[in-house]
Short mmCIF file of C-alpha atoms in Angstrom, two decimals:
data_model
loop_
_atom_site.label_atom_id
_atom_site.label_comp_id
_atom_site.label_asym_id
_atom_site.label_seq_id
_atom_site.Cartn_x
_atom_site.Cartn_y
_atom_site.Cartn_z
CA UNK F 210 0.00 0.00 0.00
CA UNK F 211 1.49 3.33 -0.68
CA UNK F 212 -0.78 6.14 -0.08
CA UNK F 213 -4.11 6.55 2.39
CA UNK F 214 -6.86 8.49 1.64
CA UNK F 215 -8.22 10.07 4.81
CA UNK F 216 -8.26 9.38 8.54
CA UNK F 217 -9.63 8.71 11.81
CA UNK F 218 -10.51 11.92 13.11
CA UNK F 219 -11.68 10.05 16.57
CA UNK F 220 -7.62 9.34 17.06
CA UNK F 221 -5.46 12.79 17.77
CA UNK F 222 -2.72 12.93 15.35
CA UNK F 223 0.77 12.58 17.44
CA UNK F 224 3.67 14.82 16.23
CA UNK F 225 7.49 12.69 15.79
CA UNK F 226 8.94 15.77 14.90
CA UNK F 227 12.55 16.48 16.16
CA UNK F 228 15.62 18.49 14.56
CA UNK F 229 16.12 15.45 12.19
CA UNK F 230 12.66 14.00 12.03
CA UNK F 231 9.71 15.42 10.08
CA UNK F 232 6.96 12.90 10.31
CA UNK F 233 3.23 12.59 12.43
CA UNK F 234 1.61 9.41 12.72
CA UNK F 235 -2.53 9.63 12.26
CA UNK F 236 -4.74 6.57 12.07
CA UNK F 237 -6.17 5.17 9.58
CA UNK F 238 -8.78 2.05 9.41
CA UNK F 239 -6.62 -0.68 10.17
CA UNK F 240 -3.06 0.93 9.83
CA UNK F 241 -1.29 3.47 11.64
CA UNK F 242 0.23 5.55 9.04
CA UNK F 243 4.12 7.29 9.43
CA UNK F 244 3.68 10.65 7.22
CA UNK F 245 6.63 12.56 6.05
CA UNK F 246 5.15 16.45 5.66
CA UNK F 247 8.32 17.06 4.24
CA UNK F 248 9.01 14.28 1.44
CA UNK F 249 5.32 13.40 1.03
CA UNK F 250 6.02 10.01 1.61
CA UNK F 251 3.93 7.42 4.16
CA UNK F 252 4.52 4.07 5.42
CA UNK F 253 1.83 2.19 6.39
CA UNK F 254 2.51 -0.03 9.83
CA UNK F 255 0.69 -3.61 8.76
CA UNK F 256 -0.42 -5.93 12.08
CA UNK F 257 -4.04 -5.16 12.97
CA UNK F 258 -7.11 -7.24 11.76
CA UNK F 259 -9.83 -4.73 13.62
CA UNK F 260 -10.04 -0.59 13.23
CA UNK F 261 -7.15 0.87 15.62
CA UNK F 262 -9.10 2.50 17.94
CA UNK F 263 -6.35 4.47 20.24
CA UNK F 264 -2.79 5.50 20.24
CA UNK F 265 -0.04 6.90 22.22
CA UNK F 266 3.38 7.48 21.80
CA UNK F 267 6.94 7.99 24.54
CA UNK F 268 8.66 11.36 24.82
CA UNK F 269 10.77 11.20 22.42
CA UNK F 270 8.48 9.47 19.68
CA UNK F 271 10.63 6.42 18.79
CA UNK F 272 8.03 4.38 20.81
CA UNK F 273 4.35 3.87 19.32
CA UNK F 274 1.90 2.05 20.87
CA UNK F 275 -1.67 1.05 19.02
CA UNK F 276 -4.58 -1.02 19.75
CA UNK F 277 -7.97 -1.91 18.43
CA UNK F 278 -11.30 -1.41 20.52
CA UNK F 279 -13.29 -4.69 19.37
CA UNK F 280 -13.41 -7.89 20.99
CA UNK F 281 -9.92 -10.11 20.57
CA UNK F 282 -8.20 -7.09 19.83
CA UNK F 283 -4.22 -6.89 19.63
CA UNK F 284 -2.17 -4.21 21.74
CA UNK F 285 1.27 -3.35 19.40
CA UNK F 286 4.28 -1.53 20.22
CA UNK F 287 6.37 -0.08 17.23
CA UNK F 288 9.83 1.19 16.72
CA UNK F 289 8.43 4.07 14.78
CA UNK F 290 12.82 4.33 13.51
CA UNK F 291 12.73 0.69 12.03
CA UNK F 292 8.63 0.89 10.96
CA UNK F 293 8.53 -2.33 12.37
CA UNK F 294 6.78 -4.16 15.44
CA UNK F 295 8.51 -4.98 18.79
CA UNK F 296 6.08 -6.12 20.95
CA UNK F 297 2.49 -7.24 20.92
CA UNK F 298 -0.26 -8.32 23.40
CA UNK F 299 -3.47 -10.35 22.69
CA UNK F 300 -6.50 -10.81 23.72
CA UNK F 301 -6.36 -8.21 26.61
CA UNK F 302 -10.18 -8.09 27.57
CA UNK F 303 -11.16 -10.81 25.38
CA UNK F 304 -14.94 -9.74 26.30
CA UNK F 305 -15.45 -6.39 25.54
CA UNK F 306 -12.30 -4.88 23.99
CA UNK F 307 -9.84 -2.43 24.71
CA UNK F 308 -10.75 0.98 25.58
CA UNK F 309 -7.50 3.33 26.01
CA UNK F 310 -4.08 2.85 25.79
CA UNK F 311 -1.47 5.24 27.21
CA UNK F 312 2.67 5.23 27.16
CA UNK F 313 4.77 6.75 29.76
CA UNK F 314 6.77 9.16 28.94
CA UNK F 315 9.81 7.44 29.09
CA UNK F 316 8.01 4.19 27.48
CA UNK F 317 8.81 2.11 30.48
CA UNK F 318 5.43 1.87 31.62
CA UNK F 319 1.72 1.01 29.28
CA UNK F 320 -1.29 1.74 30.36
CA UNK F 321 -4.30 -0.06 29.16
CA UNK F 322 -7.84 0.21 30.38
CA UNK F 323 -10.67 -2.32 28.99
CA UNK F 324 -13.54 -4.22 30.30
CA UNK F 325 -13.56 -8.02 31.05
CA UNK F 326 -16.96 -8.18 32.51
CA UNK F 327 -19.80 -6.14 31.45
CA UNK F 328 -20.50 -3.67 34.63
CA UNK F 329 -16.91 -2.89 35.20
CA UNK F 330 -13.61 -1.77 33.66
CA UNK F 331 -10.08 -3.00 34.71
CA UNK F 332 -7.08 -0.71 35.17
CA UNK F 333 -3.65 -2.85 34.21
CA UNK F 334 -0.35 -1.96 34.10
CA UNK F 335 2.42 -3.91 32.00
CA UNK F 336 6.28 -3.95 32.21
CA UNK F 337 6.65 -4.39 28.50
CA UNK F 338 10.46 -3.51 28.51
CA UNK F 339 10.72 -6.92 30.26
CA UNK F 340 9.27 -8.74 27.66
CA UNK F 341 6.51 -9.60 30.11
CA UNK F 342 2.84 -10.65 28.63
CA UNK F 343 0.67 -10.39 32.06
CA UNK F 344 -0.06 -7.41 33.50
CA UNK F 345 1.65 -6.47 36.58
CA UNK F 346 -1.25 -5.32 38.71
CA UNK F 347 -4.77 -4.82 37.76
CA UNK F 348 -7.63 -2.45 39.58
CA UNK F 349 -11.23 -2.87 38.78
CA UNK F 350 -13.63 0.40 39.05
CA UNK F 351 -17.70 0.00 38.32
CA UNK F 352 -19.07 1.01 34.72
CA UNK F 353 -21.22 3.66 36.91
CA UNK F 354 -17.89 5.92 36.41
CA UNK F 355 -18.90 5.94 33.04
CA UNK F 356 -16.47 5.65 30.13
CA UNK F 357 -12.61 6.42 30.39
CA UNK F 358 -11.35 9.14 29.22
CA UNK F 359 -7.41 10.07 29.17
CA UNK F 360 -4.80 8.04 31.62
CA UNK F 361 -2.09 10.96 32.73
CA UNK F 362 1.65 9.87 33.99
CA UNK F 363 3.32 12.31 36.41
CA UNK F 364 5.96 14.15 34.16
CA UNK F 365 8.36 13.85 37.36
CA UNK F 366 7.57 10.97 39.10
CA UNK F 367 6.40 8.39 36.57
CA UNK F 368 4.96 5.66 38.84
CA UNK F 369 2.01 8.25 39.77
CA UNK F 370 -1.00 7.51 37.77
CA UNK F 371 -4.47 9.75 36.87
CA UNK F 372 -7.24 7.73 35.45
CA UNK F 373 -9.66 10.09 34.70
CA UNK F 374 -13.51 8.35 33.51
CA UNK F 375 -16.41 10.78 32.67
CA UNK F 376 -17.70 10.96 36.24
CA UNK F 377 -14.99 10.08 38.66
CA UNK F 378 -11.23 9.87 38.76
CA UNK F 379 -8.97 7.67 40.27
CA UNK F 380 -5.42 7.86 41.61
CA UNK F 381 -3.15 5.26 41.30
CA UNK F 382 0.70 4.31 42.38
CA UNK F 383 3.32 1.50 40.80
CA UNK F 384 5.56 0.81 44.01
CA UNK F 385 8.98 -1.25 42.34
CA UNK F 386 10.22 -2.32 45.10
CA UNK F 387 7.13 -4.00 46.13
CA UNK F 388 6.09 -4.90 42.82
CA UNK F 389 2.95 -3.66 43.56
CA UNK F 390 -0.02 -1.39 42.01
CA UNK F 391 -1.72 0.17 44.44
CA UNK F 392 -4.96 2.22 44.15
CA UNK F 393 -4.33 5.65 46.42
CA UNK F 394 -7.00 7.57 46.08
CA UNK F 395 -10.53 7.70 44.49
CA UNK F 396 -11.98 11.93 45.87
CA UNK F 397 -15.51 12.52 46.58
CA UNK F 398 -16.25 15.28 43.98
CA UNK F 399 -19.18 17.48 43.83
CA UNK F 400 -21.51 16.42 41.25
CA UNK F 401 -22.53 19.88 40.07
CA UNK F 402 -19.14 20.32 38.24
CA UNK F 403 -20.87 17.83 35.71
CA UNK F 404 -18.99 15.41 33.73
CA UNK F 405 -15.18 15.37 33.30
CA UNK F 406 -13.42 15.92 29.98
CA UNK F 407 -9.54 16.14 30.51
CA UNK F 408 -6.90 16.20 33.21
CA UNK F 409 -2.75 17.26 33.63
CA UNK F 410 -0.51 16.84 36.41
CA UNK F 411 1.89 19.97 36.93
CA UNK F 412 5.54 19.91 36.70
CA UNK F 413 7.87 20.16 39.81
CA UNK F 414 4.09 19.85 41.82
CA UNK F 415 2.33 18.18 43.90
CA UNK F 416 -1.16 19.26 42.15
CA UNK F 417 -3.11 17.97 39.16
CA UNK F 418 -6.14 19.47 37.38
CA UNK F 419 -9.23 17.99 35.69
CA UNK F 420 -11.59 20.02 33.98
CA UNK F 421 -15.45 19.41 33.17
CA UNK F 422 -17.99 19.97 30.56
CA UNK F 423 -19.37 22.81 32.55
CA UNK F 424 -16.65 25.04 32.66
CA UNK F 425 -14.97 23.96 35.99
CA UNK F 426 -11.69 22.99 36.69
CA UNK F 427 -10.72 20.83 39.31
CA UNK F 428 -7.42 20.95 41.90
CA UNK F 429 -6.61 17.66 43.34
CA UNK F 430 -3.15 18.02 45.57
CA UNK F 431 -1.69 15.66 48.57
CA UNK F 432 -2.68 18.27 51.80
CA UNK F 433 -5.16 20.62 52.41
CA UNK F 434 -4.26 24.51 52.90
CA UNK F 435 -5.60 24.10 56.21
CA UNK F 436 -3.81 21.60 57.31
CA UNK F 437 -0.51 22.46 58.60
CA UNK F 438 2.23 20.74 56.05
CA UNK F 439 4.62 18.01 56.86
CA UNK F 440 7.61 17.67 54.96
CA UNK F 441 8.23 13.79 53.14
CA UNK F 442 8.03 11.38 50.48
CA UNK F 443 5.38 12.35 47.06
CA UNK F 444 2.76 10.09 47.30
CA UNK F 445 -0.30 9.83 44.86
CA UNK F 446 -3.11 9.90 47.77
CA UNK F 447 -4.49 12.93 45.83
CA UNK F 448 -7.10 15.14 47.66
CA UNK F 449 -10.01 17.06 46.27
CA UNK F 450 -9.09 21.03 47.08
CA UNK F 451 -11.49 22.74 45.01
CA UNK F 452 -13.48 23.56 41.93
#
């Protein structure tokens, strides 16, 4: 194949470009497609058999990651430098299919959130790096959070993890030495800010924001103003501050 007509507009387009790379990947219908806006030239990465339904990439964009939504779906990591695949996982949530995928940014952790069951969705976490094809922790939240939305990575300490669904968000922690992941916090939030449609953590901060399809934004941080502070270790037992 060498040229695509159109794209998934569902999929955000993720920009490789660096001092000696001028190419965005965009989705297609089964093929995540490499586009040079410089040469005009695309490669088209061949391994899916369902539509790709979500993508991330790593900092530096030599890491891609892909999946597709439907039921048996594959999750594939490419070396987006070589155009070919590295790593694969199948048959994640074998019931209901993938929902969101999401790379650290230093590609040493994935991210993938899915239902196995119908009323619920499971929260894994995977030590691809390792070569590793089961998940090293798992947390399962009720459907009644409604659908997931975007999984954020702490830009300074990557082990703290924001799952943010359309009507709750939960806080989450990847301890190494313990080999454990461990759910920190899930915050009461007012319902009146209505539904949630996007969330950051800060750099060189303890506080993370979430904001809502009525206007609001939401600060979640690890004390309360009134509270008097006590210096040690960042955790991810988020509170909710304020709206």
């Amino acid at each position: 194949m060498k040229w695509t007509y159109g794209m998934n507009p569902k999929i955000p387009i993720q920009n490789l470009t660096t001092e000696t790379d001028t190419r965005i990947v965009f989705a297609g219908s089964h093929f995540p497609i490499l586009y040079n806006y410089c040469t005009k030239e695309m490669v088209h990465l061949e391994g899916h058999h369902n539509i790709v339904s979500c993508m991330t990439i790593d900092e530096t964009g030599r890491w891609l990651v892909t999946a597709g939504g439907a039921r048996d779906s594959v999750c594939i990591i490419w070396d987006t430098q070589k155009c070919n695949p590295v790593f694969s996982l199948y048959h994640i949530y074998k019931e209901f299919g993938l929902s969101m995928v999401k790379l650290s940014l230093s590609a040493r952790y994935l991210v993938t959130v899915g239902r196995n069951v119908e009323d619920a969705y499971s929260i894994d976490l995977w030590l691809w790096t390792l070569g590793k094809e089961c998940s090293e922790g798992a947390h399962t939240v009720p459907k009644k959070y409604g659908c997931p939305l975007e999984v954020c990575f702490n830009p300074n300490i990557e082990e703290h993890i924001m799952v943010v669904f359309e009507r709750q968000v939960v806080f989450l922690e990847w301890i190494p030495e313990e080999n454990k992941f461990v759910e920190t916090s899930v915050p009461t939030i007012p319902k009146k800010v209505g539904d949630y449609t996007g969330a950051t953590y800060l750099h060189n901060c303890h506080q993370c924001y979430v904001s809502t399809n009525k206007g609001c934004l939401l600060l979640f941080a690890n004390t309360l103003y009134s509270k008097p502070f006590e210096e040690g270790k960042l955790d991810n037992a988020k509170n909710f501050i304020s709206a």
